[in-house]
Amino acid sequence: ESAYLAADIKSRIDKVLEDGRDQVNQATKLKSKAGTLTAQGDELLDQAKKDKDDAAALKAKYYTAMDKYNAAVSDIDLASKKAQAILDQMNAQSLVLAQVATQYGAATGHGQDPNTPAALALKAQLEQAQADLAAVSAQKDKAFEDSQEAGKLADEYQPVIVQAEKDKRAADLEFQKFAQATSEADALQNRA
């Protein structure tokens, strides 16, 4: 009976040792798998950092382009306002000129007597109104040039803005990749 008990105990010890070896083998495999998952997680985190940096660079490029575009738009607005102000002045001065010309025509009897005192006084006003209109008209050419330059700026910056919008979308996609990679890396770290 003791030989039977000894054989039974030896069999149990062998079974426990075999179970222990199996557990050690499983633990070794799990540790190896955890190392692999950790390495994959580290790679994903590295890629996520790159994606985040790429996104930040693209956003910076976008905001720089938008700042330039906003400056160009401000220049365009200023040139347009100046041109409109000059046109408004020309219209107002044309009305003054027309009014003085009408009064002068009436004072001279429509050209019959240009030497009446009222006609002579209005003639000076008429000449001044013509000079004022000429001065405002001279500004019109400069305003037109400024408007043309502003239009060129708008044309120049249009492709820049289109590219900036593309860069912004690319930055958003890079940031989404960063978020996804970070999430995947966290999941791998948790599994490891």
Coordinates of C-alpha atoms in Angstrom, one line a residue:
E1 CA 0.0 0.0 0.0
S2 CA 2.9 2.4 0.6
A3 CA 4.2 1.8 -2.8
Y4 CA 0.8 2.6 -4.2
L5 CA 0.6 5.8 -2.1
A6 CA 4.2 6.8 -3.1
A7 CA 3.3 6.2 -6.8
D8 CA 0.1 8.2 -6.4
I9 CA 2.0 11.1 -4.7
K10 CA 4.7 10.9 -7.4
S11 CA 1.9 11.0 -10.1
R12 CA 0.3 14.0 -8.3
I13 CA 3.7 15.7 -8.0
D14 CA 4.4 15.1 -11.7
K15 CA 1.0 16.4 -12.6
V16 CA 1.6 19.6 -10.5
L17 CA 5.0 20.0 -12.1
E18 CA 3.5 19.5 -15.5
D19 CA 0.7 22.1 -14.8
G20 CA 3.4 24.4 -13.4
R21 CA 5.5 24.0 -16.6
D22 CA 2.3 24.7 -18.7
Q23 CA 1.6 27.8 -16.7
V24 CA 5.2 29.0 -17.0
N25 CA 5.0 28.3 -20.8
Q26 CA 1.7 30.2 -21.0
A27 CA 3.1 33.1 -18.9
T28 CA 6.2 33.2 -21.2
K29 CA 3.9 33.3 -24.2
L30 CA 1.8 36.0 -22.6
K31 CA 4.8 38.0 -21.7
S32 CA 6.1 37.8 -25.2
K33 CA 2.7 38.8 -26.6
A34 CA 2.6 41.7 -24.1
G35 CA 6.0 42.8 -25.3
T36 CA 4.8 42.7 -28.9
L37 CA 1.7 44.6 -28.0
T38 CA 3.7 47.1 -26.1
A39 CA 6.1 47.6 -29.0
Q40 CA 3.1 48.0 -31.4
G41 CA 1.6 50.5 -28.9
D42 CA 4.9 52.4 -28.8
E43 CA 4.9 52.5 -32.7
L44 CA 1.4 53.8 -32.7
L45 CA 2.2 56.5 -30.2
D46 CA 5.2 57.5 -32.2
Q47 CA 3.0 57.7 -35.3
A48 CA 0.4 59.6 -33.3
K49 CA 3.0 62.1 -32.2
K50 CA 4.1 62.6 -35.9
D51 CA 0.5 63.0 -37.0
K52 CA -0.1 65.5 -34.2
D53 CA 3.0 67.5 -35.2
D54 CA 2.0 67.3 -38.9
A55 CA -1.5 68.6 -38.0
A56 CA 0.0 71.5 -35.9
A57 CA 2.3 72.5 -38.8
L58 CA -0.6 72.4 -41.3
K59 CA -2.8 74.4 -39.0
A60 CA 0.0 77.0 -38.5
K61 CA 0.4 77.2 -42.3
Y62 CA -3.4 77.7 -42.6
Y63 CA -3.6 80.5 -40.1
T64 CA -0.6 82.2 -41.6
A65 CA -2.2 82.1 -45.1
M66 CA -5.5 83.3 -43.6
D67 CA -3.8 86.2 -41.9
K68 CA -2.2 87.2 -45.2
Y69 CA -5.6 86.8 -46.9
N70 CA -7.3 88.9 -44.3
A71 CA -4.7 91.7 -44.8
A72 CA -5.4 91.5 -48.6
V73 CA -9.1 91.7 -48.0
S74 CA -8.6 94.7 -45.7
D75 CA -6.6 96.4 -48.5
I76 CA -9.3 95.6 -51.0
D77 CA -12.0 97.0 -48.7
L78 CA -9.9 100.2 -48.1
A79 CA -9.4 100.7 -51.8
S80 CA -13.1 100.1 -52.5
K81 CA -14.1 102.5 -49.9
K82 CA -11.7 105.2 -51.2
A83 CA -12.9 104.7 -54.7
Q84 CA -16.6 104.9 -53.6
A85 CA -15.8 108.1 -51.6
I86 CA -14.2 109.6 -54.6
L87 CA -17.2 108.7 -56.8
D88 CA -19.5 110.2 -54.2
Q89 CA -17.4 113.4 -54.2
M90 CA -17.5 113.5 -57.9
N91 CA -21.3 113.1 -57.9
A92 CA -21.7 115.8 -55.3
Q93 CA -19.3 118.1 -57.1
S94 CA -21.1 117.4 -60.5
L95 CA -24.3 118.5 -58.8
V96 CA -22.8 121.7 -57.5
L97 CA -21.3 122.4 -61.0
A98 CA -24.7 121.7 -62.6
Q99 CA -26.4 124.0 -60.2
V100 CA -23.9 126.8 -60.6
A101 CA -24.0 126.4 -64.4
T102 CA -27.8 126.6 -64.3
Q103 CA -27.6 129.8 -62.2
Y104 CA -24.9 131.2 -64.5
G105 CA -27.0 130.4 -67.6
A106 CA -30.0 132.2 -66.0
A107 CA -27.9 135.2 -64.9
T108 CA -26.5 135.7 -68.4
G109 CA -29.9 135.4 -70.0
H110 CA -28.6 132.1 -71.5
G111 CA -25.6 133.7 -73.0
Q112 CA -27.2 137.1 -74.0
D113 CA -25.3 139.2 -71.4
P114 CA -22.3 137.5 -69.8
N115 CA -21.1 140.7 -68.2
T116 CA -23.9 141.3 -65.6
P117 CA -22.6 141.6 -62.0
A118 CA -24.5 138.4 -61.1
A119 CA -23.1 136.5 -64.1
L120 CA -19.5 137.7 -63.3
A121 CA -19.9 136.5 -59.6
L122 CA -21.4 133.2 -60.7
K123 CA -18.6 132.8 -63.3
A124 CA -16.0 132.8 -60.5
Q125 CA -18.1 130.1 -58.7
L126 CA -18.5 128.2 -61.9
E127 CA -14.7 128.2 -62.5
Q128 CA -14.1 127.1 -58.9
A129 CA -16.7 124.3 -59.2
Q130 CA -15.0 123.1 -62.4
A131 CA -11.6 123.2 -60.7
D132 CA -12.9 121.3 -57.7
L133 CA -14.4 118.7 -60.0
A134 CA -11.1 118.4 -61.9
A135 CA -9.3 117.9 -58.6
V136 CA -11.7 115.1 -57.5
S137 CA -11.5 113.6 -60.9
A138 CA -7.7 113.4 -60.7
Q139 CA -8.1 111.3 -57.5
K140 CA -10.3 109.0 -59.4
D141 CA -7.4 107.6 -61.5
K142 CA -5.4 106.9 -58.3
A143 CA -8.4 105.2 -56.8
F144 CA -8.9 103.1 -59.9
E145 CA -5.2 102.1 -59.8
D146 CA -5.6 101.2 -56.1
S147 CA -8.7 99.2 -56.9
Q148 CA -6.9 97.4 -59.7
E149 CA -4.0 96.6 -57.3
A150 CA -6.5 95.3 -54.7
G151 CA -8.1 93.1 -57.4
K152 CA -4.7 91.7 -58.3
L153 CA -4.2 90.9 -54.6
A154 CA -7.5 89.1 -54.5
D155 CA -6.6 87.1 -57.6
E156 CA -3.1 86.4 -56.1
Y157 CA -4.5 85.2 -52.8
Q158 CA -7.4 83.1 -54.2
P159 CA -5.2 80.0 -54.8
V160 CA -3.4 80.6 -51.5
I161 CA -6.8 80.4 -49.7
V162 CA -7.8 77.3 -51.6
Q163 CA -4.6 75.7 -50.6
A164 CA -5.0 76.9 -47.0
E165 CA -8.4 75.3 -46.9
K166 CA -6.9 72.0 -48.2
D167 CA -4.2 72.2 -45.6
K168 CA -6.7 72.8 -42.9
R169 CA -8.7 69.7 -44.0
A170 CA -5.4 67.7 -44.1
A171 CA -4.6 69.0 -40.6
D172 CA -8.0 67.9 -39.3
L173 CA -7.4 64.4 -40.9
E174 CA -3.9 64.2 -39.3
F175 CA -5.4 65.1 -36.0
Q176 CA -8.1 62.4 -36.4
K177 CA -5.3 59.9 -37.2
F178 CA -3.5 61.1 -34.1
A179 CA -6.6 60.5 -32.0
Q180 CA -7.2 57.1 -33.5
A181 CA -3.6 56.0 -33.1
T182 CA -3.5 57.2 -29.5
S183 CA -6.7 55.3 -28.8
E184 CA -5.4 52.1 -30.4
A185 CA -2.1 52.5 -28.5
D186 CA -4.0 52.9 -25.2
A187 CA -6.0 49.8 -26.0
L188 CA -2.8 47.8 -26.8
Q189 CA -1.2 49.1 -23.6
N190 CA -4.3 48.0 -21.6
R191 CA -4.2 44.6 -23.2
A192 CA -0.5 44.2 -22.5

